[in-house]
Coordinates of N, CA and C in Angstrom, one line a residue:
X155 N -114.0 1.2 24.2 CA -112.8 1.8 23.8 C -113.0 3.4 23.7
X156 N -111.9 3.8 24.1 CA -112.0 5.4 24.3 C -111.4 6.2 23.1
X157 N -112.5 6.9 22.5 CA -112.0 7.3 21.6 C -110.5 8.8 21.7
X158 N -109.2 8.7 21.2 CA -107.8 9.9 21.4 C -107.5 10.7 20.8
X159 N -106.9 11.5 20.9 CA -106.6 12.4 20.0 C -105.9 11.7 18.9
X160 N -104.7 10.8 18.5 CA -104.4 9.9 17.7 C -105.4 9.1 17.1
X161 N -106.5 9.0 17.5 CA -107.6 8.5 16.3 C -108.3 9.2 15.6
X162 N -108.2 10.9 16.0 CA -108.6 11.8 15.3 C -107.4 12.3 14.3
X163 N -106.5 12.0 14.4 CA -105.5 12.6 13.6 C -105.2 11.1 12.6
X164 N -105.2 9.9 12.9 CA -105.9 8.9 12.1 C -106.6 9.8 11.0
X165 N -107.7 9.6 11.6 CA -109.2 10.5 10.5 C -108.9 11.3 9.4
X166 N -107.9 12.0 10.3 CA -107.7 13.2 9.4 C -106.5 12.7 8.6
X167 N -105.7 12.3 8.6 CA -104.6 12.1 7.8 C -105.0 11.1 6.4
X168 N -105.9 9.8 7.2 CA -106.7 9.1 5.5 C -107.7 10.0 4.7
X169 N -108.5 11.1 5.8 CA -109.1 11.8 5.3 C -108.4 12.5 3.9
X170 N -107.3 13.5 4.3 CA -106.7 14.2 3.7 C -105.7 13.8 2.5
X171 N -105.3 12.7 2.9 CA -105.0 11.3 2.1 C -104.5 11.8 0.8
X172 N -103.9 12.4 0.3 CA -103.5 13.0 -1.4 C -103.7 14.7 -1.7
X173 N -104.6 15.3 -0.6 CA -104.0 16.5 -0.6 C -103.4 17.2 -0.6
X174 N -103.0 18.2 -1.4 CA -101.9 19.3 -1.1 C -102.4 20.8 -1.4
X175 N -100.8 21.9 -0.3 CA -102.0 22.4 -0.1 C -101.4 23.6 -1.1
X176 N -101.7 25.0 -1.2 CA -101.3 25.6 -2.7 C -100.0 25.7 -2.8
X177 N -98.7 25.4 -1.7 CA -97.3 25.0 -2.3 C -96.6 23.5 -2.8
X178 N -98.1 23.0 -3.0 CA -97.9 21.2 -3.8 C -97.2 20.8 -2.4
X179 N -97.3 21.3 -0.7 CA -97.3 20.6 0.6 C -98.2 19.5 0.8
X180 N -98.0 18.0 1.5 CA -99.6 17.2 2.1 C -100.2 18.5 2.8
X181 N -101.3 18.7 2.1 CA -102.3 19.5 3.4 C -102.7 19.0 4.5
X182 N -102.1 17.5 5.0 CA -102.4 17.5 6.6 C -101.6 18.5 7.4
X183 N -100.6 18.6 7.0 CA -99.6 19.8 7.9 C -100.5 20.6 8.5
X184 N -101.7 21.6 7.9 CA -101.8 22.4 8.3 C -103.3 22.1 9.7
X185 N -103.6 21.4 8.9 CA -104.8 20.9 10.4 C -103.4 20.3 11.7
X186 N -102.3 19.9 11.1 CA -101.7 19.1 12.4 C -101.2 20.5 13.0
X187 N -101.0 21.7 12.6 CA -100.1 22.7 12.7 C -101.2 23.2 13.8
X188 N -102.7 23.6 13.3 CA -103.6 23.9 14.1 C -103.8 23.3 15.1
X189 N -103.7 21.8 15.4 CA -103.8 21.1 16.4 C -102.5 21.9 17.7
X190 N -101.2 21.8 17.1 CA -100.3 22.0 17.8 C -100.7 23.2 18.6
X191 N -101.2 24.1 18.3 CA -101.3 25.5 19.2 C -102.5 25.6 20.0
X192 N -103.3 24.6 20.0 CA -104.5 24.4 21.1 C -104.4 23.6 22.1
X193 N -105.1 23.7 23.5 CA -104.6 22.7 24.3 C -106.0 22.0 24.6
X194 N -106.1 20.8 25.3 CA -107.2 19.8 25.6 C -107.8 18.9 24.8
X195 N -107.9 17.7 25.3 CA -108.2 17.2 24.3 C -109.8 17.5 23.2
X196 N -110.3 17.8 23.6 CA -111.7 18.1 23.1 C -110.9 19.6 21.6
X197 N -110.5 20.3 22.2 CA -109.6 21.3 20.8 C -108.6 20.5 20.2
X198 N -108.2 19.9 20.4 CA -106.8 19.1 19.8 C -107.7 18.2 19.0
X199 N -108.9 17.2 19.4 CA -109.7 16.7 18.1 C -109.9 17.0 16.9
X200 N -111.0 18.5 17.6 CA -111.7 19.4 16.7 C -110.8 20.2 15.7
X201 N -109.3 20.5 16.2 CA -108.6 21.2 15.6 C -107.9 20.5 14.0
X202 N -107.6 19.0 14.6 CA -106.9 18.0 13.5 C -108.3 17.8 12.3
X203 N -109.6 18.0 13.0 CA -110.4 17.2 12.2 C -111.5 18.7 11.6
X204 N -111.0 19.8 11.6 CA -111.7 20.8 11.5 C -111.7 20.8 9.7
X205 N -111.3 20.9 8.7 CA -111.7 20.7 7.2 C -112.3 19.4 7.1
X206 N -112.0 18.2 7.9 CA -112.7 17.1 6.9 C -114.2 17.0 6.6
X207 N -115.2 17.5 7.1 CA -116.4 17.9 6.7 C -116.5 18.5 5.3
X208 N -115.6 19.9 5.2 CA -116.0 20.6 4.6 C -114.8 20.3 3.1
X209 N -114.1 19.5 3.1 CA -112.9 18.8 2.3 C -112.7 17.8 2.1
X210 N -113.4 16.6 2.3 CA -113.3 15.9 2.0 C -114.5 15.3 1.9
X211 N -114.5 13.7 1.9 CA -116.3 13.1 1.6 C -116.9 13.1 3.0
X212 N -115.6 12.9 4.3 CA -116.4 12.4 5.3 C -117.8 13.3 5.6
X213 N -118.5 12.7 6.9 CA -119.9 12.9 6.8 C -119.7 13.3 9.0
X214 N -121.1 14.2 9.1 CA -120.6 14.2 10.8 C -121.1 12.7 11.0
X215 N -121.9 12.1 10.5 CA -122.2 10.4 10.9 C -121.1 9.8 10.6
X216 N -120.2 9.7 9.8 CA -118.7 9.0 9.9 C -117.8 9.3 11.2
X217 N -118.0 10.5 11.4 CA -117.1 10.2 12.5 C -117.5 10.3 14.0
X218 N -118.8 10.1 14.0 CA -120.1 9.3 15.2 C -119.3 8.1 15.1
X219 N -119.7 7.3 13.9 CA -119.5 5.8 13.4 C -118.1 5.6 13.7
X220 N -117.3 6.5 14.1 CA -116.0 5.8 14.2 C -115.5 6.7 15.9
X221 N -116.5 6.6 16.4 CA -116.3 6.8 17.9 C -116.1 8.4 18.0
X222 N -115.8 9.1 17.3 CA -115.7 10.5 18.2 C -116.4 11.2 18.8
X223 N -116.4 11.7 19.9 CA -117.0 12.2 21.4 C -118.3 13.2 20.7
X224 N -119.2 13.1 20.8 CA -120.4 13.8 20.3 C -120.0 15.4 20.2
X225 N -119.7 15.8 21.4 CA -118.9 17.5 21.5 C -118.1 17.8 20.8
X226 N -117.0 16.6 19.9 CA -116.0 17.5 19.2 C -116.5 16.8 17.9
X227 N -117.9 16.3 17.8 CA -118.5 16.3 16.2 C -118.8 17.3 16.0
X228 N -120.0 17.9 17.2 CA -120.9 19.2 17.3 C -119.7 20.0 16.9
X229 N -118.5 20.6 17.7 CA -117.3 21.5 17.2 C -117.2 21.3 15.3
X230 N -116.5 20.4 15.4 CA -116.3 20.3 14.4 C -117.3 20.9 12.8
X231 N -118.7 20.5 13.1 CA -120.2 20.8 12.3 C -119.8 22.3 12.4
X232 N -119.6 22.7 13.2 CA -119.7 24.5 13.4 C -118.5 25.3 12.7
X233 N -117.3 24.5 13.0 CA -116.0 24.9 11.9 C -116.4 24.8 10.7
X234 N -117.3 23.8 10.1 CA -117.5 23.6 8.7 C -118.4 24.9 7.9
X235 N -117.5 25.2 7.2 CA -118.0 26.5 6.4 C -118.9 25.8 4.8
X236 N -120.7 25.8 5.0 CA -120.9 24.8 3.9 C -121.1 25.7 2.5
X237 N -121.5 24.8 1.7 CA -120.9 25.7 0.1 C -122.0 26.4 0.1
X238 N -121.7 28.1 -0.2 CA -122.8 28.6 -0.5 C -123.2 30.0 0.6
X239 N -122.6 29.3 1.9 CA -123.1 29.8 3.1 C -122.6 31.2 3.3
X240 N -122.8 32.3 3.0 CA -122.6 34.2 3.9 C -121.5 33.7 4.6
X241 N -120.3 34.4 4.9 CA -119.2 34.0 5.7 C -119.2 34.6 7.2
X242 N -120.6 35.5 7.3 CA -121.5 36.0 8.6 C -122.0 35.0 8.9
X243 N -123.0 34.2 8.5 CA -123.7 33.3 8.9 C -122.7 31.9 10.0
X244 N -121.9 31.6 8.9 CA -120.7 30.6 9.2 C -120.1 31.3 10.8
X245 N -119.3 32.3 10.6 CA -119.1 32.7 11.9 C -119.7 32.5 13.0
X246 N -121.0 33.1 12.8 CA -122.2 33.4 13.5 C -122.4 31.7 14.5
X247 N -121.9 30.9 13.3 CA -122.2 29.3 13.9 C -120.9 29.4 14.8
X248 N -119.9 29.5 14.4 CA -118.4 29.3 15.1 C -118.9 29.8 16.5
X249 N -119.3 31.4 16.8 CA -119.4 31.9 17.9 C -120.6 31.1 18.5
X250 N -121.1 29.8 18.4 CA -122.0 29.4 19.6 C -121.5 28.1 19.9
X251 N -120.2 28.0 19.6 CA -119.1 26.9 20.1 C -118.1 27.9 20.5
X252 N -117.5 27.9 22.0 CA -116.3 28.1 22.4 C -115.1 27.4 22.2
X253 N -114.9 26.5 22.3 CA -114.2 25.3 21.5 C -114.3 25.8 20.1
X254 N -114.9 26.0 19.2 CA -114.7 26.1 17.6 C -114.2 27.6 17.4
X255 N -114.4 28.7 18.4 CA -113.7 29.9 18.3 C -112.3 29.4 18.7
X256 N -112.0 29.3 19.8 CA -110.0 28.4 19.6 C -110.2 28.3 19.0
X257 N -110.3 27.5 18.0 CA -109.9 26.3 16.9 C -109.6 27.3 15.7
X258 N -111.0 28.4 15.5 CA -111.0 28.6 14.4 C -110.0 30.0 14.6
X259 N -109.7 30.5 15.8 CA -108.3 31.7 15.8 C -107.5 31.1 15.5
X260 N -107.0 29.8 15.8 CA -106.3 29.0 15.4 C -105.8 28.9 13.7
X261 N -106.9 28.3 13.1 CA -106.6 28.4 12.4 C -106.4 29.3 11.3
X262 N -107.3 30.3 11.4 CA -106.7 31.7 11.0 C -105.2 31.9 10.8
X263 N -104.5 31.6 12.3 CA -102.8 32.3 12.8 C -102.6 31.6 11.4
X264 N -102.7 30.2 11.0 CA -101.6 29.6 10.7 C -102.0 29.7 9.2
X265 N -103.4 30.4 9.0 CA -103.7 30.4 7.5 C -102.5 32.1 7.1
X266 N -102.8 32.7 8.0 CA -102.0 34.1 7.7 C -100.7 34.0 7.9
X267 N -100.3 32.8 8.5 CA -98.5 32.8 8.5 C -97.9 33.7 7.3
X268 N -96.8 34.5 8.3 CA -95.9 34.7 7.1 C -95.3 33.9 5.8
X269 N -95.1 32.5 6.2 CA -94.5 31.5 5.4 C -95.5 31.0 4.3
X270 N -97.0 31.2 4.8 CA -97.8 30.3 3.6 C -98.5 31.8 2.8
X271 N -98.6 32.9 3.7 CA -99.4 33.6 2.7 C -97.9 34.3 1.9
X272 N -96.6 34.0 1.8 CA -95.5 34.5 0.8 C -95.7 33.6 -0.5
X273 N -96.2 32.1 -0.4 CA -96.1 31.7 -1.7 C -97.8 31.9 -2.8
X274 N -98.2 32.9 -2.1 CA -99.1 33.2 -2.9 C -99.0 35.0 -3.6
X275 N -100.0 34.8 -4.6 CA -99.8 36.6 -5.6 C -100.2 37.4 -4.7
X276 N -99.6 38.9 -4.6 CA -99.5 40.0 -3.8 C -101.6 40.4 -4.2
X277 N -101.9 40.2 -4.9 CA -103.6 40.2 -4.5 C -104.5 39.4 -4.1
X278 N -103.8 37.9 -4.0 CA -104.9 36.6 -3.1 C -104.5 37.1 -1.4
X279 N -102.9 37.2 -1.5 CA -102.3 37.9 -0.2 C -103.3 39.3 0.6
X280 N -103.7 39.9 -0.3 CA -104.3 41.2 0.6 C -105.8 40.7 0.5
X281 N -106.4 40.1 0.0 CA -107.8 39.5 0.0 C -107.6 39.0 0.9
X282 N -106.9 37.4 1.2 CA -107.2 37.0 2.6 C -107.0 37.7 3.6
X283 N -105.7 38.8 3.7 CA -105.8 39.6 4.8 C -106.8 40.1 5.4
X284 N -107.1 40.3 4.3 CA -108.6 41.3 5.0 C -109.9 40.5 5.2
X285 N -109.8 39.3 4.4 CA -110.9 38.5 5.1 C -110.7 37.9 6.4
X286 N -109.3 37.0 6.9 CA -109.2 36.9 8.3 C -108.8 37.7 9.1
X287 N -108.5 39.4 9.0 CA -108.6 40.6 9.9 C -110.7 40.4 10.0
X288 N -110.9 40.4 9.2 CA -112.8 40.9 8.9 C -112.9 39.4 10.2
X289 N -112.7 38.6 9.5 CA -113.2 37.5 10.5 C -113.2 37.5 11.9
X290 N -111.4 37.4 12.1 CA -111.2 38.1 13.9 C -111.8 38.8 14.2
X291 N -112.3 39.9 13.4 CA -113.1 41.0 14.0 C -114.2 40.1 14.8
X292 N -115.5 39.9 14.1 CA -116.3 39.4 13.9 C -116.1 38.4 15.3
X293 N -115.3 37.0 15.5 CA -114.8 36.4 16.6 C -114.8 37.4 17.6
X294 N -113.6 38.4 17.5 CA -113.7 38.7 18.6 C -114.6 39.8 19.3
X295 N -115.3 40.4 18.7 CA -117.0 40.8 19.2 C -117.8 39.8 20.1
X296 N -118.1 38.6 19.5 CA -118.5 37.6 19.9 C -117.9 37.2 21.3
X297 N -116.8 37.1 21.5 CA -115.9 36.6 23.2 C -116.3 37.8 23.5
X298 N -116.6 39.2 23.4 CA -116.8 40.2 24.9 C -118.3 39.5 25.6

């Protein structure tokens, strides 16, 4: 059986299962939102299933165990920002996945949306700015 992009978005939706995300939204929206703006399947996996490592219980052996393509585990392992970890370091992983740089511009766009960074305070608003401006930076060094 071949594992689909619908069995990754499976994953992720029991994964995320009660989440919401800081406008009391299901926080699957926003991995599915990320999904939408990448193309192939191997990004479109990685994209839906990019927090459940780092958000939930699952494990990268859970989703070995439940068939996903070893490449969009590896992706995925590299999105995962673990507790504790320099937000250099983290990157530093992102850039030795091409696949996890889409994903993770990706998800950036849709973390800085106009629409989600409005329902937050005019100083969490300028903190993330500048940490995913710092970030893209950082990404896009890495693609020259």
């Amino acid at each position: 059986m071949t594992f689909t992009v619908d069995d990754a978005i499976r994953i992720a939706r029991a994964a995320h299962e009660g989440q919401v995300d800081k406008s009391g939204k299901p926080y699957i929206g926003h991995p599915l939102r990320v999904m939408s703006t990448v193309s192939g399947e191997h990004a479109r996996m990685a994209a839906v299933l990019h927090d459940v490592l780092e958000d939930t219980d699952l494990t990268a052996d859970d989703l070995r165990a439940a068939g996903c393509p070893p490449e969009v585990v590896d992706t995925v392992v590299a999105l995962s920002h673990l507790p504790g970890e320099p937000r250099e370091d983290y990157l530093e992983r992102v850039l030795t996945d091409p696949v996890a740089v889409v994903v993770k511009r990706a998800d950036i766009a849709d973390n800085m949306s106009p629409p989600r960074l409005a329902l937050l305070d005019q100083a969490t608003q300028e903190r993330l700015r500048k940490k995913y401006a710092d970030s893209l930076d950082v990404l896009g060094r890495g693609a020259r």
